[in-house]
Every structure is written in C-alpha cells, then in structure tokens.
Amino acid sequence: MSRISDCLNRVCEIGLILVLSAMAVAVFMQVLFRYILQLPLFWTEEFARYCLIWASLLGAAIALKRKQHIAVTFFLEHFPQRLAGVLTFAAHISVALILGVMTFGGFKLVLVTSSQISPALRIPMAVPYLALPVGSLVMLIHIISFILHRQTNTVENQESCL
C-alpha cells in the first residue's frame, strides 16, 4: 500500500505542477490581453478558478503524504508514548472515515453535475467537481497507508520484544 501511496503522490506532484503552470499562463494571458491589447479574454477567469480548485485538492493530498498539514501536537508530546500512539491511530481512523464520505459524496456530485455545462469554457461541470473525489481518494489512500504502516511497525516491535 505504501508503494501505491508513493506513486499516487508522485502523480499528484506532477499534476499540481501542470495545473499551477496552466493557471499562471492563463492569468498572465488575461492581464496581457486586458491591459495591453485591450481585448479581454472571457474564459481565463473561469479556467484559473477551476485550476485553483484542482491545485488546492492535489496540494492537500501532497501535504498529507508529507505530514505537513497543520496539527496541534502540544498535548500529544506530553502524553505517554503508548497513549499518544492510540490517539494518533484514532485520529487517522476518523480522518479516513471523513475522507471516505467526501470521496463517496464527491463521486455522487460528479454524476449529478455531468450534464451541466460551465458558462465560459463550455465543459461539463463534472470536470472541476471531479477534483473533490479524486483529492479525497488520494488522501484516503495515504491515510490507509499510514495506518497499515503503523500496524506493521507495532507488530514488528512486539515481536522484537519476545
């Protein structure tokens, strides 16, 4: 599961680079066309907005994999190691449940919006909404990988004590 998580993270990193690059180019074009050529493009704002949505969810998945999300660890650092481990495990399970609901609900939202068309780009609204279930699913896989890795390490530590 760790290898799948690592591969998905690499795909997300590449996707994030592409999405942010496309967004930067679109915004630059909008500024160029609006203020220099006096011919504003009608689609760049919507395109940049959808890129930002994708970038946010892909970035959240990458940050989760790197364990760079904001966390309040003050109390955990003052608890005994065993209790801190149990609380961390409970937090991972809670996050996995929430991400499971987000993934399921996100896919339902994509199905509902697949027939709607965006105003400027004229693409199915499922395209921007697909960022939610994709990002949530990648984060869910990362959390499951963390949980399984923790369980593997716990079993190995117990065996080494025997």
PDB file of C-alpha atoms in Angstrom:
ATOM      1  CA  MET A   1       0.000   0.000   0.000  1.00  0.00           C
ATOM      2  CA  SER A   2       2.944   2.292   0.667  1.00  0.00           C
ATOM      3  CA  ARG A   3       4.145   1.944  -2.935  1.00  0.00           C
ATOM      4  CA  ILE A   4       0.681   2.837  -4.268  1.00  0.00           C
ATOM      5  CA  SER A   5       0.620   5.862  -1.975  1.00  0.00           C
ATOM      6  CA  ASP A   6       4.078   6.926  -3.157  1.00  0.00           C
ATOM      7  CA  CYS A   7       3.159   6.532  -6.833  1.00  0.00           C
ATOM      8  CA  LEU A   8      -0.087   8.455  -6.395  1.00  0.00           C
ATOM      9  CA  ASN A   9       1.791  11.196  -4.587  1.00  0.00           C
ATOM     10  CA  ARG A  10       4.227  11.493  -7.497  1.00  0.00           C
ATOM     11  CA  VAL A  11       1.328  11.709  -9.968  1.00  0.00           C
ATOM     12  CA  CYS A  12      -0.250  14.415  -7.783  1.00  0.00           C
ATOM     13  CA  GLU A  13       3.020  16.352  -7.689  1.00  0.00           C
ATOM     14  CA  ILE A  14       3.282  16.287 -11.481  1.00  0.00           C
ATOM     15  CA  GLY A  15      -0.406  17.165 -11.819  1.00  0.00           C
ATOM     16  CA  LEU A  16       0.000  20.056  -9.395  1.00  0.00           C
ATOM     17  CA  ILE A  17       2.943  21.439 -11.368  1.00  0.00           C
ATOM     18  CA  LEU A  18       0.929  21.240 -14.602  1.00  0.00           C
ATOM     19  CA  VAL A  19      -2.214  22.791 -13.090  1.00  0.00           C
ATOM     20  CA  LEU A  20      -0.343  25.652 -11.424  1.00  0.00           C
ATOM     21  CA  SER A  21       1.620  26.308 -14.617  1.00  0.00           C
ATOM     22  CA  ALA A  22      -1.568  26.378 -16.692  1.00  0.00           C
ATOM     23  CA  MET A  23      -3.178  28.713 -14.177  1.00  0.00           C
ATOM     24  CA  ALA A  24      -0.195  31.074 -14.223  1.00  0.00           C
ATOM     25  CA  VAL A  25      -0.189  31.159 -18.031  1.00  0.00           C
ATOM     26  CA  ALA A  26      -3.948  31.835 -18.137  1.00  0.00           C
ATOM     27  CA  VAL A  27      -3.725  34.670 -15.609  1.00  0.00           C
ATOM     28  CA  PHE A  28      -0.734  36.165 -17.442  1.00  0.00           C
ATOM     29  CA  MET A  29      -2.654  35.986 -20.719  1.00  0.00           C
ATOM     30  CA  GLN A  30      -5.643  37.666 -19.114  1.00  0.00           C
ATOM     31  CA  VAL A  31      -3.501  40.558 -17.865  1.00  0.00           C
ATOM     32  CA  LEU A  32      -1.726  40.840 -21.212  1.00  0.00           C
ATOM     33  CA  PHE A  33      -4.907  40.786 -23.263  1.00  0.00           C
ATOM     34  CA  ARG A  34      -6.943  43.023 -20.952  1.00  0.00           C
ATOM     35  CA  TYR A  35      -4.462  45.771 -20.133  1.00  0.00           C
ATOM     36  CA  ILE A  36      -2.051  45.783 -23.067  1.00  0.00           C
ATOM     37  CA  LEU A  37      -4.106  44.627 -26.042  1.00  0.00           C
ATOM     38  CA  GLN A  38      -7.451  45.936 -24.685  1.00  0.00           C
ATOM     39  CA  LEU A  39      -9.102  42.644 -25.748  1.00  0.00           C
ATOM     40  CA  PRO A  40     -10.063  40.780 -22.571  1.00  0.00           C
ATOM     41  CA  LEU A  41     -10.406  37.008 -22.780  1.00  0.00           C
ATOM     42  CA  PHE A  42     -13.712  35.750 -21.426  1.00  0.00           C
ATOM     43  CA  TRP A  43     -12.600  32.279 -20.339  1.00  0.00           C
ATOM     44  CA  THR A  44      -9.394  32.834 -18.343  1.00  0.00           C
ATOM     45  CA  GLU A  45     -11.020  33.707 -15.017  1.00  0.00           C
ATOM     46  CA  GLU A  46     -13.144  30.565 -15.002  1.00  0.00           C
ATOM     47  CA  PHE A  47     -10.191  28.450 -16.132  1.00  0.00           C
ATOM     48  CA  ALA A  48      -7.980  29.881 -13.356  1.00  0.00           C
ATOM     49  CA  ARG A  49     -10.731  29.230 -10.794  1.00  0.00           C
ATOM     50  CA  TYR A  50     -11.025  25.575 -11.814  1.00  0.00           C
ATOM     51  CA  CYS A  51      -7.236  25.221 -11.794  1.00  0.00           C
ATOM     52  CA  LEU A  52      -7.169  26.649  -8.270  1.00  0.00           C
ATOM     53  CA  ILE A  53      -9.744  24.090  -7.125  1.00  0.00           C
ATOM     54  CA  TRP A  54      -7.679  21.234  -8.557  1.00  0.00           C
ATOM     55  CA  ALA A  55      -4.448  22.694  -7.171  1.00  0.00           C
ATOM     56  CA  SER A  56      -5.946  23.002  -3.691  1.00  0.00           C
ATOM     57  CA  LEU A  57      -7.083  19.394  -3.513  1.00  0.00           C
ATOM     58  CA  LEU A  58      -3.957  17.948  -5.108  1.00  0.00           C
ATOM     59  CA  GLY A  59      -1.844  20.122  -2.806  1.00  0.00           C
ATOM     60  CA  ALA A  60      -3.823  18.920   0.214  1.00  0.00           C
ATOM     61  CA  ALA A  61      -3.095  15.306  -0.761  1.00  0.00           C
ATOM     62  CA  ILE A  62       0.611  16.056  -1.185  1.00  0.00           C
ATOM     63  CA  ALA A  63       0.760  17.879   2.156  1.00  0.00           C
ATOM     64  CA  LEU A  64      -0.965  14.951   3.872  1.00  0.00           C
ATOM     65  CA  LYS A  65       1.555  12.488   2.436  1.00  0.00           C
ATOM     66  CA  ARG A  66       4.428  14.695   3.620  1.00  0.00           C
ATOM     67  CA  LYS A  67       2.738  15.156   7.029  1.00  0.00           C
ATOM     68  CA  GLN A  68       2.787  18.921   6.553  1.00  0.00           C
ATOM     69  CA  HIS A  69      -0.806  19.730   7.487  1.00  0.00           C
ATOM     70  CA  ILE A  70      -1.312  21.950  10.498  1.00  0.00           C
ATOM     71  CA  ALA A  71      -1.537  19.900  13.676  1.00  0.00           C
ATOM     72  CA  VAL A  72      -1.750  20.717  17.347  1.00  0.00           C
ATOM     73  CA  THR A  73       0.804  18.351  18.862  1.00  0.00           C
ATOM     74  CA  PHE A  74       1.363  20.091  22.184  1.00  0.00           C
ATOM     75  CA  PHE A  75      -0.752  17.630  24.159  1.00  0.00           C
ATOM     76  CA  LEU A  76       0.446  14.552  22.283  1.00  0.00           C
ATOM     77  CA  GLU A  77       4.042  15.443  23.124  1.00  0.00           C
ATOM     78  CA  HIS A  78       3.175  15.444  26.834  1.00  0.00           C
ATOM     79  CA  PHE A  79       1.261  12.151  26.841  1.00  0.00           C
ATOM     80  CA  PRO A  80       2.943   8.779  27.347  1.00  0.00           C
ATOM     81  CA  GLN A  81       4.131   7.320  24.041  1.00  0.00           C
ATOM     82  CA  ARG A  82       1.585   4.494  24.059  1.00  0.00           C
ATOM     83  CA  LEU A  83      -1.375   6.831  24.677  1.00  0.00           C
ATOM     84  CA  ALA A  84      -0.111   9.259  22.023  1.00  0.00           C
ATOM     85  CA  GLY A  85       0.067   6.361  19.575  1.00  0.00           C
ATOM     86  CA  VAL A  86      -3.508   5.311  20.353  1.00  0.00           C
ATOM     87  CA  LEU A  87      -4.758   8.879  19.917  1.00  0.00           C
ATOM     88  CA  THR A  88      -2.878   9.244  16.629  1.00  0.00           C
ATOM     89  CA  PHE A  89      -4.392   5.975  15.423  1.00  0.00           C
ATOM     90  CA  ALA A  90      -7.881   7.180  16.411  1.00  0.00           C
ATOM     91  CA  ALA A  91      -7.274  10.454  14.559  1.00  0.00           C
ATOM     92  CA  HIS A  92      -6.191   8.549  11.442  1.00  0.00           C
ATOM     93  CA  ILE A  93      -9.318   6.386  11.578  1.00  0.00           C
ATOM     94  CA  SER A  94     -11.510   9.493  11.992  1.00  0.00           C
ATOM     95  CA  VAL A  95      -9.853  11.227   9.052  1.00  0.00           C
ATOM     96  CA  ALA A  96     -10.220   8.061   6.953  1.00  0.00           C
ATOM     97  CA  LEU A  97     -13.961   7.970   7.686  1.00  0.00           C
ATOM     98  CA  ILE A  98     -14.379  11.635   6.755  1.00  0.00           C
ATOM     99  CA  LEU A  99     -12.373  11.165   3.557  1.00  0.00           C
ATOM    100  CA  GLY A 100     -14.470   8.112   2.686  1.00  0.00           C
ATOM    101  CA  VAL A 101     -17.643  10.195   2.984  1.00  0.00           C
ATOM    102  CA  MET A 102     -16.068  13.004   0.937  1.00  0.00           C
ATOM    103  CA  THR A 103     -14.991  10.561  -1.778  1.00  0.00           C
ATOM    104  CA  PHE A 104     -18.407   8.910  -1.980  1.00  0.00           C
ATOM    105  CA  GLY A 105     -20.275  12.227  -1.885  1.00  0.00           C
ATOM    106  CA  GLY A 106     -17.867  13.728  -4.395  1.00  0.00           C
ATOM    107  CA  PHE A 107     -18.492  10.974  -6.909  1.00  0.00           C
ATOM    108  CA  LYS A 108     -22.247  11.432  -6.442  1.00  0.00           C
ATOM    109  CA  LEU A 109     -21.802  15.172  -7.063  1.00  0.00           C
ATOM    110  CA  VAL A 110     -19.831  14.468 -10.248  1.00  0.00           C
ATOM    111  CA  LEU A 111     -22.644  12.262 -11.539  1.00  0.00           C
ATOM    112  CA  VAL A 112     -25.266  14.910 -10.762  1.00  0.00           C
ATOM    113  CA  THR A 113     -23.295  17.713 -12.444  1.00  0.00           C
ATOM    114  CA  SER A 114     -22.139  15.782 -15.505  1.00  0.00           C
ATOM    115  CA  SER A 115     -24.924  17.247 -17.644  1.00  0.00           C
ATOM    116  CA  GLN A 116     -24.326  20.853 -16.537  1.00  0.00           C
ATOM    117  CA  ILE A 117     -22.085  22.995 -18.727  1.00  0.00           C
ATOM    118  CA  SER A 118     -19.768  25.724 -17.430  1.00  0.00           C
ATOM    119  CA  PRO A 119     -20.661  29.231 -18.632  1.00  0.00           C
ATOM    120  CA  ALA A 120     -17.378  30.325 -20.251  1.00  0.00           C
ATOM    121  CA  LEU A 121     -15.391  27.175 -21.034  1.00  0.00           C
ATOM    122  CA  ARG A 122     -18.439  25.138 -22.085  1.00  0.00           C
ATOM    123  CA  ILE A 123     -17.109  21.993 -20.385  1.00  0.00           C
ATOM    124  CA  PRO A 124     -19.102  19.651 -18.147  1.00  0.00           C
ATOM    125  CA  MET A 125     -19.168  20.895 -14.560  1.00  0.00           C
ATOM    126  CA  ALA A 126     -18.132  17.378 -13.591  1.00  0.00           C
ATOM    127  CA  VAL A 127     -14.555  18.315 -14.573  1.00  0.00           C
ATOM    128  CA  PRO A 128     -13.992  20.887 -11.798  1.00  0.00           C
ATOM    129  CA  TYR A 129     -16.119  18.907  -9.328  1.00  0.00           C
ATOM    130  CA  LEU A 130     -14.056  15.757 -10.008  1.00  0.00           C
ATOM    131  CA  ALA A 131     -11.244  17.357  -8.007  1.00  0.00           C
ATOM    132  CA  LEU A 132     -13.127  16.619  -4.766  1.00  0.00           C
ATOM    133  CA  PRO A 133     -13.432  12.835  -5.060  1.00  0.00           C
ATOM    134  CA  VAL A 134     -10.006  12.469  -6.679  1.00  0.00           C
ATOM    135  CA  GLY A 135      -8.247  14.521  -3.989  1.00  0.00           C
ATOM    136  CA  SER A 136     -10.215  12.813  -1.217  1.00  0.00           C
ATOM    137  CA  LEU A 137      -9.494   9.349  -2.599  1.00  0.00           C
ATOM    138  CA  VAL A 138      -5.762  10.041  -2.826  1.00  0.00           C
ATOM    139  CA  MET A 139      -5.776  11.365   0.748  1.00  0.00           C
ATOM    140  CA  LEU A 140      -7.751   8.287   1.863  1.00  0.00           C
ATOM    141  CA  ILE A 141      -5.128   6.018   0.304  1.00  0.00           C
ATOM    142  CA  HIS A 142      -2.376   7.978   2.091  1.00  0.00           C
ATOM    143  CA  ILE A 143      -4.183   7.633   5.448  1.00  0.00           C
ATOM    144  CA  ILE A 144      -4.742   3.898   4.923  1.00  0.00           C
ATOM    145  CA  SER A 145      -1.041   3.589   4.116  1.00  0.00           C
ATOM    146  CA  PHE A 146      -0.172   5.411   7.366  1.00  0.00           C
ATOM    147  CA  ILE A 147      -2.480   3.122   9.360  1.00  0.00           C
ATOM    148  CA  LEU A 148      -1.100  -0.069   7.778  1.00  0.00           C
ATOM    149  CA  HIS A 149       2.484   1.141   8.198  1.00  0.00           C
ATOM    150  CA  ARG A 150       1.788   1.849  11.880  1.00  0.00           C
ATOM    151  CA  GLN A 151       0.228  -1.599  12.371  1.00  0.00           C
ATOM    152  CA  THR A 152       3.220  -3.263  10.679  1.00  0.00           C
ATOM    153  CA  ASN A 153       5.654  -1.365  12.891  1.00  0.00           C
ATOM    154  CA  THR A 154       3.631  -2.209  16.019  1.00  0.00           C
ATOM    155  CA  VAL A 155       3.661  -5.931  15.197  1.00  0.00           C
ATOM    156  CA  GLU A 156       7.415  -5.845  14.461  1.00  0.00           C
ATOM    157  CA  ASN A 157       8.120  -4.050  17.754  1.00  0.00           C
ATOM    158  CA  GLN A 158       6.043  -6.600  19.691  1.00  0.00           C
ATOM    159  CA  GLU A 159       7.861  -9.498  18.015  1.00  0.00           C
ATOM    160  CA  SER A 160      11.256  -7.964  18.790  1.00  0.00           C
ATOM    161  CA  CYS A 161      10.287  -7.798  22.479  1.00  0.00           C
ATOM    162  CA  LEU A 162       9.569 -11.557  22.572  1.00  0.00           C
TER     163      LEU A 162
END
